[in-house]
């Protein structure tokens, strides 16, 4: 077995995410997306989300089929990968604590 010199790490070691870790991150983003669906349109607008994400959230509200709704929530999770989830969580907490109405 080849050993690495002390204090040096491969770039691959620091960037590697297991399949399970990626799935858990995706589920967390989907859960965050489901929370966004429960907000009013006015509250969503105050968060400064991209237009594509806003339209995907509006579409989820119109879908009645369970499986179609689930797929759309997954799509919202995919869109949210491009955004910093910490900012969204901060905005959600501010809204939930009563900082912003409608």
PDB file of C-alpha atoms in Angstrom:
ATOM      1  CA  UNK A   1       0.000   0.000   0.000  1.00  0.00           C
ATOM      2  CA  UNK A   2       1.317   3.422  -0.933  1.00  0.00           C
ATOM      3  CA  UNK A   3       1.330   5.911   1.889  1.00  0.00           C
ATOM      4  CA  UNK A   4       0.896   9.646   1.462  1.00  0.00           C
ATOM      5  CA  UNK A   5       3.419  12.090   2.862  1.00  0.00           C
ATOM      6  CA  UNK A   6       2.345  13.647   6.150  1.00  0.00           C
ATOM      7  CA  UNK A   7       0.082  16.678   5.859  1.00  0.00           C
ATOM      8  CA  UNK A   8      -0.724  16.178   2.176  1.00  0.00           C
ATOM      9  CA  UNK A   9      -4.123  15.146   0.916  1.00  0.00           C
ATOM     10  CA  UNK A  10      -5.297  14.309  -2.535  1.00  0.00           C
ATOM     11  CA  UNK A  11      -7.846  16.599  -4.108  1.00  0.00           C
ATOM     12  CA  UNK A  12      -9.976  13.542  -4.723  1.00  0.00           C
ATOM     13  CA  UNK A  13     -10.032  12.762  -0.984  1.00  0.00           C
ATOM     14  CA  UNK A  14     -11.486  16.157  -0.055  1.00  0.00           C
ATOM     15  CA  UNK A  15     -14.022  16.352  -2.904  1.00  0.00           C
ATOM     16  CA  UNK A  16     -15.327  12.811  -2.659  1.00  0.00           C
ATOM     17  CA  UNK A  17     -18.909  12.301  -1.510  1.00  0.00           C
ATOM     18  CA  UNK A  18     -20.382   8.876  -1.074  1.00  0.00           C
ATOM     19  CA  UNK A  19     -23.516   7.925  -2.927  1.00  0.00           C
ATOM     20  CA  UNK A  20     -25.439   7.855   0.350  1.00  0.00           C
ATOM     21  CA  UNK A  21     -24.202  11.321   1.279  1.00  0.00           C
ATOM     22  CA  UNK A  22     -25.332  12.681  -2.101  1.00  0.00           C
ATOM     23  CA  UNK A  23     -28.759  11.069  -1.679  1.00  0.00           C
ATOM     24  CA  UNK A  24     -29.145  12.513   1.818  1.00  0.00           C
ATOM     25  CA  UNK A  25     -28.237  15.986   0.558  1.00  0.00           C
ATOM     26  CA  UNK A  26     -30.785  15.638  -2.254  1.00  0.00           C
ATOM     27  CA  UNK A  27     -33.486  14.573   0.226  1.00  0.00           C
ATOM     28  CA  UNK A  28     -32.675  17.574   2.420  1.00  0.00           C
ATOM     29  CA  UNK A  29     -33.063  19.908  -0.572  1.00  0.00           C
ATOM     30  CA  UNK A  30     -36.368  18.246  -1.486  1.00  0.00           C
ATOM     31  CA  UNK A  31     -37.582  18.707   2.079  1.00  0.00           C
ATOM     32  CA  UNK A  32     -36.589  22.359   1.934  1.00  0.00           C
ATOM     33  CA  UNK A  33     -38.451  22.627  -1.374  1.00  0.00           C
ATOM     34  CA  UNK A  34     -41.586  21.159   0.221  1.00  0.00           C
ATOM     35  CA  UNK A  35     -41.393  23.846   2.890  1.00  0.00           C
ATOM     36  CA  UNK A  36     -41.181  26.497   0.166  1.00  0.00           C
ATOM     37  CA  UNK A  37     -44.365  25.127  -1.436  1.00  0.00           C
ATOM     38  CA  UNK A  38     -46.290  25.906   1.769  1.00  0.00           C
ATOM     39  CA  UNK A  39     -45.377  29.605   1.640  1.00  0.00           C
ATOM     40  CA  UNK A  40     -47.542  32.229  -0.016  1.00  0.00           C
ATOM     41  CA  UNK A  41     -46.497  33.777  -3.321  1.00  0.00           C
ATOM     42  CA  UNK A  42     -45.716  37.063  -1.598  1.00  0.00           C
ATOM     43  CA  UNK A  43     -43.420  35.390   0.899  1.00  0.00           C
ATOM     44  CA  UNK A  44     -41.623  33.558  -1.903  1.00  0.00           C
ATOM     45  CA  UNK A  45     -41.047  36.807  -3.780  1.00  0.00           C
ATOM     46  CA  UNK A  46     -39.335  38.347  -0.748  1.00  0.00           C
ATOM     47  CA  UNK A  47     -36.798  35.509  -0.730  1.00  0.00           C
ATOM     48  CA  UNK A  48     -35.254  36.502  -4.065  1.00  0.00           C
ATOM     49  CA  UNK A  49     -35.466  33.033  -5.609  1.00  0.00           C
ATOM     50  CA  UNK A  50     -34.753  32.466  -9.324  1.00  0.00           C
ATOM     51  CA  UNK A  51     -37.749  32.663 -11.663  1.00  0.00           C
ATOM     52  CA  UNK A  52     -37.383  29.039 -12.768  1.00  0.00           C
ATOM     53  CA  UNK A  53     -37.628  27.853  -9.160  1.00  0.00           C
ATOM     54  CA  UNK A  54     -40.623  30.100  -8.476  1.00  0.00           C
ATOM     55  CA  UNK A  55     -42.490  28.746 -11.503  1.00  0.00           C
ATOM     56  CA  UNK A  56     -41.689  25.152 -10.468  1.00  0.00           C
ATOM     57  CA  UNK A  57     -43.119  25.870  -7.001  1.00  0.00           C
ATOM     58  CA  UNK A  58     -46.268  27.411  -8.500  1.00  0.00           C
ATOM     59  CA  UNK A  59     -46.695  24.349 -10.715  1.00  0.00           C
ATOM     60  CA  UNK A  60     -46.472  21.969  -7.737  1.00  0.00           C
ATOM     61  CA  UNK A  61     -49.414  23.741  -6.147  1.00  0.00           C
ATOM     62  CA  UNK A  62     -51.584  22.917  -9.177  1.00  0.00           C
ATOM     63  CA  UNK A  63     -50.640  19.230  -9.427  1.00  0.00           C
ATOM     64  CA  UNK A  64     -53.133  16.796  -7.897  1.00  0.00           C
ATOM     65  CA  UNK A  65     -51.500  13.455  -8.769  1.00  0.00           C
ATOM     66  CA  UNK A  66     -49.291  12.172  -5.943  1.00  0.00           C
ATOM     67  CA  UNK A  67     -46.583  10.719  -8.190  1.00  0.00           C
ATOM     68  CA  UNK A  68     -46.485  13.782 -10.448  1.00  0.00           C
ATOM     69  CA  UNK A  69     -46.246  16.014  -7.387  1.00  0.00           C
ATOM     70  CA  UNK A  70     -43.380  13.885  -6.042  1.00  0.00           C
ATOM     71  CA  UNK A  71     -41.501  14.187  -9.351  1.00  0.00           C
ATOM     72  CA  UNK A  72     -41.982  17.953  -9.355  1.00  0.00           C
ATOM     73  CA  UNK A  73     -40.653  18.180  -5.778  1.00  0.00           C
ATOM     74  CA  UNK A  74     -37.609  16.204  -6.945  1.00  0.00           C
ATOM     75  CA  UNK A  75     -37.179  18.696  -9.787  1.00  0.00           C
ATOM     76  CA  UNK A  76     -37.331  21.554  -7.283  1.00  0.00           C
ATOM     77  CA  UNK A  77     -34.550  19.790  -5.372  1.00  0.00           C
ATOM     78  CA  UNK A  78     -32.471  19.684  -8.565  1.00  0.00           C
ATOM     79  CA  UNK A  79     -33.026  23.407  -9.138  1.00  0.00           C
ATOM     80  CA  UNK A  80     -32.062  24.153  -5.549  1.00  0.00           C
ATOM     81  CA  UNK A  81     -28.623  22.580  -6.033  1.00  0.00           C
ATOM     82  CA  UNK A  82     -27.674  25.772  -7.871  1.00  0.00           C
ATOM     83  CA  UNK A  83     -28.606  27.968  -4.902  1.00  0.00           C
ATOM     84  CA  UNK A  84     -27.029  28.245  -1.464  1.00  0.00           C
ATOM     85  CA  UNK A  85     -29.462  26.333   0.787  1.00  0.00           C
ATOM     86  CA  UNK A  86     -28.233  28.202   3.865  1.00  0.00           C
ATOM     87  CA  UNK A  87     -29.659  31.475   2.513  1.00  0.00           C
ATOM     88  CA  UNK A  88     -33.014  29.810   1.866  1.00  0.00           C
ATOM     89  CA  UNK A  89     -33.088  28.297   5.358  1.00  0.00           C
ATOM     90  CA  UNK A  90     -32.273  31.682   6.872  1.00  0.00           C
ATOM     91  CA  UNK A  91     -35.095  33.325   4.915  1.00  0.00           C
ATOM     92  CA  UNK A  92     -37.492  30.534   5.879  1.00  0.00           C
ATOM     93  CA  UNK A  93     -36.632  30.907   9.562  1.00  0.00           C
ATOM     94  CA  UNK A  94     -37.151  34.665   9.335  1.00  0.00           C
ATOM     95  CA  UNK A  95     -40.550  34.166   7.685  1.00  0.00           C
ATOM     96  CA  UNK A  96     -41.625  31.452  10.134  1.00  0.00           C
ATOM     97  CA  UNK A  97     -40.630  33.567  13.122  1.00  0.00           C
ATOM     98  CA  UNK A  98     -43.016  36.271  11.946  1.00  0.00           C
ATOM     99  CA  UNK A  99     -40.518  38.614  10.327  1.00  0.00           C
ATOM    100  CA  UNK A 100     -42.380  38.708   7.007  1.00  0.00           C
ATOM    101  CA  UNK A 101     -46.085  38.377   6.320  1.00  0.00           C
ATOM    102  CA  UNK A 102     -47.786  37.776   2.980  1.00  0.00           C
TER     103      UNK A 102
END
